[in-house]
CSV table of C-alpha atoms and ligand atoms in Angstrom, one decimal:
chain,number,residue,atom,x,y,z
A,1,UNK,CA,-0.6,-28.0,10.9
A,2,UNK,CA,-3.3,-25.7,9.9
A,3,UNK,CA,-4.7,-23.2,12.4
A,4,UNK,CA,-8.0,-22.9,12.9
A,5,UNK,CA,-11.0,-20.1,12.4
A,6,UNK,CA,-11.3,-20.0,16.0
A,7,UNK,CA,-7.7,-19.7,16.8
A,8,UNK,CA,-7.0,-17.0,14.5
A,9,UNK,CA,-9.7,-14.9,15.8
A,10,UNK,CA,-7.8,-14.7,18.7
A,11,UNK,CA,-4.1,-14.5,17.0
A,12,UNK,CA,-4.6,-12.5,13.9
A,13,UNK,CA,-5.3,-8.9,13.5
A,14,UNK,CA,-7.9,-9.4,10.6
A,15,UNK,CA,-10.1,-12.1,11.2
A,16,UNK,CA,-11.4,-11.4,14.6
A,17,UNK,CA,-15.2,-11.1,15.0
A,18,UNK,CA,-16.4,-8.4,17.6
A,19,UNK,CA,-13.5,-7.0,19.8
A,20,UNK,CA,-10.1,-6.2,18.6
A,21,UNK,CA,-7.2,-8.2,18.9
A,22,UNK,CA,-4.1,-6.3,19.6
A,23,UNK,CA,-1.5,-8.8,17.6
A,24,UNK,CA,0.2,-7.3,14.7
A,25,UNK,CA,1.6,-8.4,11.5
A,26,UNK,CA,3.7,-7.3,8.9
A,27,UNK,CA,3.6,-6.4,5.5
A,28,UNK,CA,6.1,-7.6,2.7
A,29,UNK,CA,5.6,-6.0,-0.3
A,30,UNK,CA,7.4,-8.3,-2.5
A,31,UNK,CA,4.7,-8.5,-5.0
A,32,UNK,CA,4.7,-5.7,-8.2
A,33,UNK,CA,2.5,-6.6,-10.9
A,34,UNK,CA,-0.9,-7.5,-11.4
A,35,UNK,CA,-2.9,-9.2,-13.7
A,36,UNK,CA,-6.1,-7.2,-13.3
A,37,UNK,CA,-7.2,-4.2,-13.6
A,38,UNK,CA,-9.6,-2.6,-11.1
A,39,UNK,CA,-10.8,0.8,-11.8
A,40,UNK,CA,-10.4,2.0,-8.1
A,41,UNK,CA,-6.7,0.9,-8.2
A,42,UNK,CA,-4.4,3.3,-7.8
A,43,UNK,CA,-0.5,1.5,-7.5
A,44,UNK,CA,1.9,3.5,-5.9
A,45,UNK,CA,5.6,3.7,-4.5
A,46,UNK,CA,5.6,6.3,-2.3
A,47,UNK,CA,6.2,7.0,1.4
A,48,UNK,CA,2.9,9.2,2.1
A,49,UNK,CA,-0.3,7.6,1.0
A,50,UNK,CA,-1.9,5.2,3.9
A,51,UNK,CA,-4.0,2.8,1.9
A,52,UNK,CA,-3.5,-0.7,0.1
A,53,UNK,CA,-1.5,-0.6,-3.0
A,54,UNK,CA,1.1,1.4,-2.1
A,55,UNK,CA,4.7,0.7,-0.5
A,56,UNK,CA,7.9,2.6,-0.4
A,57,UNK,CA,9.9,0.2,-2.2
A,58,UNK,CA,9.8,-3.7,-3.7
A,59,UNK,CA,12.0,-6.6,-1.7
A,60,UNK,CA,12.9,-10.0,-2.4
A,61,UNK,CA,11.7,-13.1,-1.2
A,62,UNK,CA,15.1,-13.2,0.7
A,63,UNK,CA,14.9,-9.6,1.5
A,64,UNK,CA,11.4,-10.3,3.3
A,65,UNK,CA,12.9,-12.8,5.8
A,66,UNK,CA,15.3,-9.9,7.2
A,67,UNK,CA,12.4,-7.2,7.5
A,68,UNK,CA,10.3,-10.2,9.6
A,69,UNK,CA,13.1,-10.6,11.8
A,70,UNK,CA,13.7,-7.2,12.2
A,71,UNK,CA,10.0,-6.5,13.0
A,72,UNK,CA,9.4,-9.4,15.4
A,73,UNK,CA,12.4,-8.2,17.4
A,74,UNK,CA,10.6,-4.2,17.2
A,75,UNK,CA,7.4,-5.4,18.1
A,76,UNK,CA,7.0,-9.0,19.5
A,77,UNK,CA,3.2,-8.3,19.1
A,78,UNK,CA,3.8,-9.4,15.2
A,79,UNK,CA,2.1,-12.8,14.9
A,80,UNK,CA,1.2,-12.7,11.5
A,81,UNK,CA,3.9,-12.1,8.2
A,82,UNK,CA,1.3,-11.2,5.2
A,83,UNK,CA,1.7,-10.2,1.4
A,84,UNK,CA,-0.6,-7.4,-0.1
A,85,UNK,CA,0.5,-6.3,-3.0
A,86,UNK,CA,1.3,-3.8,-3.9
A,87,UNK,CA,0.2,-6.0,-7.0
A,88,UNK,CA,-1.8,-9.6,-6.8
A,89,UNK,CA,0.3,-11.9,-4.9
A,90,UNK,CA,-0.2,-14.6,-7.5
A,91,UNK,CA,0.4,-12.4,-10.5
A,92,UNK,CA,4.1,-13.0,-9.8
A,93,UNK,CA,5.7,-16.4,-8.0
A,94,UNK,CA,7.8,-13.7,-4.9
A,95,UNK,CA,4.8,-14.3,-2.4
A,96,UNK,CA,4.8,-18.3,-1.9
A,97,UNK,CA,8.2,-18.1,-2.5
A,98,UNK,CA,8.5,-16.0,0.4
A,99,UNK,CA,6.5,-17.9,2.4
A,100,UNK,CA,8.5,-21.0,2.1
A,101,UNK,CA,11.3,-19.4,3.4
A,102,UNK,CA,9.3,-17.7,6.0
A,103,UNK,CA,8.0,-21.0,6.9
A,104,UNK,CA,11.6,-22.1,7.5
A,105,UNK,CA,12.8,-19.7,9.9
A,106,UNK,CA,9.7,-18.5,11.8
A,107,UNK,CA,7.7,-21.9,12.0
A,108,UNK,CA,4.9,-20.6,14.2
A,109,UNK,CA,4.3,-16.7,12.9
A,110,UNK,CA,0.6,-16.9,11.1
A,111,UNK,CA,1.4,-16.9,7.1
A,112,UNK,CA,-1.5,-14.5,5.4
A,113,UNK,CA,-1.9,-14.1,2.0
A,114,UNK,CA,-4.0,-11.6,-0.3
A,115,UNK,CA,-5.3,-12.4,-3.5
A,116,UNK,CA,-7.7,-10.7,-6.2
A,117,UNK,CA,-8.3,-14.8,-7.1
A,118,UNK,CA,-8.0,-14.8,-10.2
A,119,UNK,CA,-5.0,-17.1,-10.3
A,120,UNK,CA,-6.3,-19.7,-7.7
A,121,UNK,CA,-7.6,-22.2,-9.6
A,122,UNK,CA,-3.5,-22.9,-11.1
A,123,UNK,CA,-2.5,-22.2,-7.8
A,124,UNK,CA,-4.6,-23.4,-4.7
A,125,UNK,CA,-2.7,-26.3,-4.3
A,126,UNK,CA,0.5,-24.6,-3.8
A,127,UNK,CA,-1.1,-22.6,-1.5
A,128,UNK,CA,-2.5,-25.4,1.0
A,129,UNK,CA,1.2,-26.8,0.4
A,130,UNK,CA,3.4,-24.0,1.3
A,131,UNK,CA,0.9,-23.6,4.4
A,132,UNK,CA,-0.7,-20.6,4.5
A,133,UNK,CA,-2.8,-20.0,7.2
A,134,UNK,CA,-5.1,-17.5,6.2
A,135,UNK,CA,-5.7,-16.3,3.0
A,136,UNK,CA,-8.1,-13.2,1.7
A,137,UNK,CA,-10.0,-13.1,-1.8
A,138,UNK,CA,-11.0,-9.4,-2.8
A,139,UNK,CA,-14.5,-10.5,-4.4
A,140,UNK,CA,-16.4,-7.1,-5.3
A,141,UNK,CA,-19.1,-8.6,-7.4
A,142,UNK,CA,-20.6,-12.0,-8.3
A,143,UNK,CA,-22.4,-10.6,-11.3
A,144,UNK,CA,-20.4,-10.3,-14.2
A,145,UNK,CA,-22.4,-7.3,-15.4
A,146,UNK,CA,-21.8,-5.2,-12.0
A,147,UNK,CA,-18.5,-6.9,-11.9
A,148,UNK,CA,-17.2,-5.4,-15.7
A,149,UNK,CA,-18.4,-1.7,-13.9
A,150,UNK,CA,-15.6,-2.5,-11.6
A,151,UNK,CA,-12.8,-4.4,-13.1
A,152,UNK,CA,-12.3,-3.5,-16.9
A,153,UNK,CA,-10.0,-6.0,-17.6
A,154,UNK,CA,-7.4,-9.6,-17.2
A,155,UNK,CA,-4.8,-10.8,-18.2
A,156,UNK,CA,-5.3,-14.5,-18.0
A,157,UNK,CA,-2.9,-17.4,-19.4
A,158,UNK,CA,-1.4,-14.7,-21.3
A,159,UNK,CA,-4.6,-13.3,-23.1
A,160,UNK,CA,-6.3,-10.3,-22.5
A,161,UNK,CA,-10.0,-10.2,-21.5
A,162,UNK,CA,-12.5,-7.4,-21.3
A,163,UNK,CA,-15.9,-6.4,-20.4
A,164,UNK,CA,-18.2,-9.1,-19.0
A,165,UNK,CA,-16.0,-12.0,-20.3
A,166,UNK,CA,-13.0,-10.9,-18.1
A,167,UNK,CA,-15.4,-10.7,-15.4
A,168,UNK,CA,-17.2,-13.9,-15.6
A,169,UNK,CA,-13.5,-15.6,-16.0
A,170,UNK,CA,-12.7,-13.7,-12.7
A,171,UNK,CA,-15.7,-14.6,-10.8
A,172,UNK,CA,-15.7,-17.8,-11.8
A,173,UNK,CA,-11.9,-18.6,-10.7
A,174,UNK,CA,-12.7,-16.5,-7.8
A,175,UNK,CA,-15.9,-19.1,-5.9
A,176,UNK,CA,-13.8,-21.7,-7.5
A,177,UNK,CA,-10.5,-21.2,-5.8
A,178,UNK,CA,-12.4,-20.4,-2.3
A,179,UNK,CA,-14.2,-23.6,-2.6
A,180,UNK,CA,-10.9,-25.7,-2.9
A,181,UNK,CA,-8.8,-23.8,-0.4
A,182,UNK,CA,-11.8,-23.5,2.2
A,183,UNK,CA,-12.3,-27.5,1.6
A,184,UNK,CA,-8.6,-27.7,2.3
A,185,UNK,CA,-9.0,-25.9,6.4
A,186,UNK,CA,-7.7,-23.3,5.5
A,187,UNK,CA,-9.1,-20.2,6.8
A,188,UNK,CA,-11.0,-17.8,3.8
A,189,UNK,CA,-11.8,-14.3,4.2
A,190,UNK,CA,-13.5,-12.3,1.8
A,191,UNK,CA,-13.2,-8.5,0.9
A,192,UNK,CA,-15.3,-6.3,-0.4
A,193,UNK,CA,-15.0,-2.9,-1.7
A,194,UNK,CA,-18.0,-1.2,-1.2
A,195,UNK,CA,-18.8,1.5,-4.0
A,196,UNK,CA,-22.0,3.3,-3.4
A,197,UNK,CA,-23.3,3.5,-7.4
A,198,UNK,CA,-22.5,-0.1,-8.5
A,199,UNK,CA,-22.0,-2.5,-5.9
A,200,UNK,CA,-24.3,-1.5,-3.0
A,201,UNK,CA,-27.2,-3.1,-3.4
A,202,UNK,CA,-25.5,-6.6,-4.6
A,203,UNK,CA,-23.1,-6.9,-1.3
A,204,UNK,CA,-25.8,-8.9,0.3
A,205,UNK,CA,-25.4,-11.8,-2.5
A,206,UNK,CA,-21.4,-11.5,-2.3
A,207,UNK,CA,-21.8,-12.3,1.0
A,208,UNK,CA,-24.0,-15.2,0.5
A,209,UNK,CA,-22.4,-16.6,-2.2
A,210,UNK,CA,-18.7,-16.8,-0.5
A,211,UNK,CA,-20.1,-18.0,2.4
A,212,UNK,CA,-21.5,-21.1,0.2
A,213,UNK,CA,-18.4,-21.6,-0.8
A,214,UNK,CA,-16.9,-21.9,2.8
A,215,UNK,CA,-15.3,-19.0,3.3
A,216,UNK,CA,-15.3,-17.9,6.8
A,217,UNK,CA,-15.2,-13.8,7.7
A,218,UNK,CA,-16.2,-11.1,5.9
A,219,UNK,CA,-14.7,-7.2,5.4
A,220,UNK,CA,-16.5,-4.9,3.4
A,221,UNK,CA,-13.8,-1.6,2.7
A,222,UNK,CA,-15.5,1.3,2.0
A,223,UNK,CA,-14.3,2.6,-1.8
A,224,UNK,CA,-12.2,5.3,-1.3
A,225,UNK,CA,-12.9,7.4,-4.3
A,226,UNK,CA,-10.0,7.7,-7.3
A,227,UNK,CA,-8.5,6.9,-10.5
A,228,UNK,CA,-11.7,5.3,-12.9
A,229,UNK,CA,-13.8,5.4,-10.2
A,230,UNK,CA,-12.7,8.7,-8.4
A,231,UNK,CA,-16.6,10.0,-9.6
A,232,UNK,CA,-18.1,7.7,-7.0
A,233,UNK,CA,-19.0,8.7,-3.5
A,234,UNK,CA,-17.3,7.4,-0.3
A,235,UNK,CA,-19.8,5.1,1.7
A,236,UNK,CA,-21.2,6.5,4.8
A,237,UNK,CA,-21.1,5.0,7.6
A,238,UNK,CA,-24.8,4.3,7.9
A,239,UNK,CA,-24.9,2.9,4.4
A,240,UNK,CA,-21.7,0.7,5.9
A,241,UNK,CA,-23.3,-0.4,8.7
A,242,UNK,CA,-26.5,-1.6,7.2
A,243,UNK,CA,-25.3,-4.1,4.4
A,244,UNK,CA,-22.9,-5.2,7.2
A,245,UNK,CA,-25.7,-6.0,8.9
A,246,UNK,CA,-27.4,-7.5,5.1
A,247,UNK,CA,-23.9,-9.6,4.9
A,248,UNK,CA,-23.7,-11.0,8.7
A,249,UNK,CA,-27.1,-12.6,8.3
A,250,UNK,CA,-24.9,-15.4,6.1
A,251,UNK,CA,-21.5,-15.1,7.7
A,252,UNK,CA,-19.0,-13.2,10.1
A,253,UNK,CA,-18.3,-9.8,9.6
A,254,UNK,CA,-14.5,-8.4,10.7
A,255,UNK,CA,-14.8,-4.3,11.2
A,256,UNK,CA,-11.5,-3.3,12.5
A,257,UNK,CA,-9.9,-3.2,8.9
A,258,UNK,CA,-7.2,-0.3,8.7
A,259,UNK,CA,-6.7,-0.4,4.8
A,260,UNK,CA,-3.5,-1.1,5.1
A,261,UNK,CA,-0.6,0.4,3.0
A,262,UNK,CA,1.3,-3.1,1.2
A,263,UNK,CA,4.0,-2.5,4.2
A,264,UNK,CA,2.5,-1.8,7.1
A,265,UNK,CA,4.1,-3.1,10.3
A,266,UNK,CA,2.8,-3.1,13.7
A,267,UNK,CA,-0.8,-3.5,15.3
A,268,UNK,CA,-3.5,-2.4,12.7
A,269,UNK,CA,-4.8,1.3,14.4
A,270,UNK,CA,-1.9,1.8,16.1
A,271,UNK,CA,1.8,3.0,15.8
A,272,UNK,CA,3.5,2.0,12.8
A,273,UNK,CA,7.1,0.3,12.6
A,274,UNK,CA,7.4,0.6,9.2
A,275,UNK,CA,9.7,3.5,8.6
A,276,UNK,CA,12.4,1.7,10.8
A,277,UNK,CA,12.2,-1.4,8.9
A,278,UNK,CA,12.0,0.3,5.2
A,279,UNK,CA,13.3,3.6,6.0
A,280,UNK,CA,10.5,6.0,5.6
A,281,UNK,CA,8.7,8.8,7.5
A,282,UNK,CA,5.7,8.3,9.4
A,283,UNK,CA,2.3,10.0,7.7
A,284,UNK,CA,-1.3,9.6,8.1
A,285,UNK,CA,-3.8,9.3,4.7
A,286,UNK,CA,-6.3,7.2,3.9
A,287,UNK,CA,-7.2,5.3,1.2
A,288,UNK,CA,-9.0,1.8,-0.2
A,289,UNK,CA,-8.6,-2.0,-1.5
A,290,UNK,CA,-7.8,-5.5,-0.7
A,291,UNK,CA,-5.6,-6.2,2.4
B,324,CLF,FE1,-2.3,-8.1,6.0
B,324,CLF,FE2,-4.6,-8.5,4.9
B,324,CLF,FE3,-3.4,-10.5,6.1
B,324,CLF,FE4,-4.4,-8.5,7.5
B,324,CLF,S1,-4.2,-6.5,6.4
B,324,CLF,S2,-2.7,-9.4,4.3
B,324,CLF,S3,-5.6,-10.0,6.2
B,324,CLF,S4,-2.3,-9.4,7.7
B,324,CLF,FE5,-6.2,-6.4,7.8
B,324,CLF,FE6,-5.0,-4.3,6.9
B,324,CLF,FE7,-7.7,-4.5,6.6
B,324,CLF,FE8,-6.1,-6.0,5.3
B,324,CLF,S5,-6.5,-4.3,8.6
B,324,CLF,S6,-6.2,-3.9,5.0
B,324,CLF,S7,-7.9,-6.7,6.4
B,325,SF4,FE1,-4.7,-5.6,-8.9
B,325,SF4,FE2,-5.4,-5.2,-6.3
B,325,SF4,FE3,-5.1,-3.1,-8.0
B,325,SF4,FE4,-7.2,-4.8,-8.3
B,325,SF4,S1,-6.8,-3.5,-6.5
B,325,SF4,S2,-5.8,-3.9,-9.9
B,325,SF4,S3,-6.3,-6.7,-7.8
B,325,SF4,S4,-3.5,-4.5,-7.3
């Protein structure tokens, strides 16, 4: 059975409005490739940088039931098992096959799943199938003209796009898939990355627009700077604060987000279980992206 807005704003990590909720989740970074390419993106295996897109190694599907079992049992806080990357988790078929067998064994644990959308419309059935409970759509622009400034390129049915046609394929399949898997129950959140010289003043009309299409919460991630993009600035906070408060005038706004590496484990903010579940040492960074 589906779980609702309201109850996940009280069971999951990332989709509660106002206070924080100390639950946790874990990360399983069973996803490698992707078929975009964003020119804030940095993908990394390494066991230092704190930040989306990076993990310190790739499991399998099978691999990912043992590291939920082992982090339930080393923090009983977990209620939600997600996949972030380090790719697109459609890109590649590990994440819903992971969450079948997840489904299996841990029937009640919240099933969250991240997504640069550009594969929803082939694959939002599947998704309201396998049950997943919450699922977030990195949407940084509605524009294609803003949106080419940000994501150079797809891969899409096994053509390459560029410029503004890649990104008015993307945006497109983007509202699309939100609209069917929103009409489905399931819960939508959106993420933005906030980058002061292109997408600033259009963050208001993201908002708007995914909230037409249903979804439900809101994160706007402040761009840290690097790779294409590393001549952009970092977002202040009083920049971040007022086009929160643009975007909440159309729909909830989440503000706890920890940018989270792909393998994270434990309650967002706080101690971090990861290095006993995928053997690594503990650092502190910082960093961007979807999550
Ligand atoms: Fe992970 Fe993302 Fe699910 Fe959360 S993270 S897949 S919705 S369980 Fe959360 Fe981390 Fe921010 Fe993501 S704090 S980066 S919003
Ligand atoms: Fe792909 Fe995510 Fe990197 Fe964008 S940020 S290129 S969607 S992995």
């Amino acid at each position: 059975m589906i779980k609702s807005f309201e109850e996940l704003t009280k069971t999951h990590p990332c989709f509660s409005v106002g206070s924080k909720v100390n639950k946790g989740r874990v990360h399983l970074p069973v996803s490698p490739g992707c078929n975009i390419s964003c020119r804030f993106c940095d993908r990394q295996l390494n066991d230092v940088d704190l930040r989306p897109g990076v993990a310190s190694t790739i499991i399998t599907p099978r691999e990912a039931v043992e590291v939920v079992r082992k982090a339930v049992a080393l923090c009983p806080d977990i209620t939600v098992a997600g996949v972030a990357g380090p790719g697109d988790t459609l890109a590649t078929p590990y994440a819903l096959e992971t969450f079948r067998l997840i489904k299996k064994e841990f029937p009640g644990i919240i099933k969250c799943m991240s997504t640069n959308g550009l594969m929803l419309p082939d694959y939002y059935q599947e998704i309201i199938d396998v049950g997943i409970d919450s699922l977030t759509v990195t949407v940084n622009a509605v524009d294609p003209l803003i949106q080419e400034r940000i994501c150079g390129e797809i891969t899409y049915h096994g053509k390459r796009y560029q410029g503004v046609e890649a990104a008015g394929i993307l945006i497109e399949n983007q509202l699309s898939g939100i609209e069917a898997v929103a009409g489905a129950g399931v819960t939508v959140k959106v993420n933005t990355v906030l980058i002061p010289e292109i997408n600033a003043g259009h963050v208001e009309t993201v908002a708007k627009t995914v909230a037409g299409k249903g979804a439900k919460i809101y994160n706007i991630i402040p761009l840290i700077p690097q790779h294409e993009l590393a001549w952009c600035s970092a977002p202040g906070c009083g920049l971040l604060s007022s086009i929160r408060a643009q975007a909440e005038q159309y729909i909830k706004v989440f503000r706890h987000c920890q940018r989270c590496r792909a393998d994270a484990a434990g309650i967002p903010g706080q101690e971090d279980f990861s290095r006993l579940i995928y053997d690594r040492p503990v650092q502190q960074a910082n960093t961007f992206s979807h999550g």
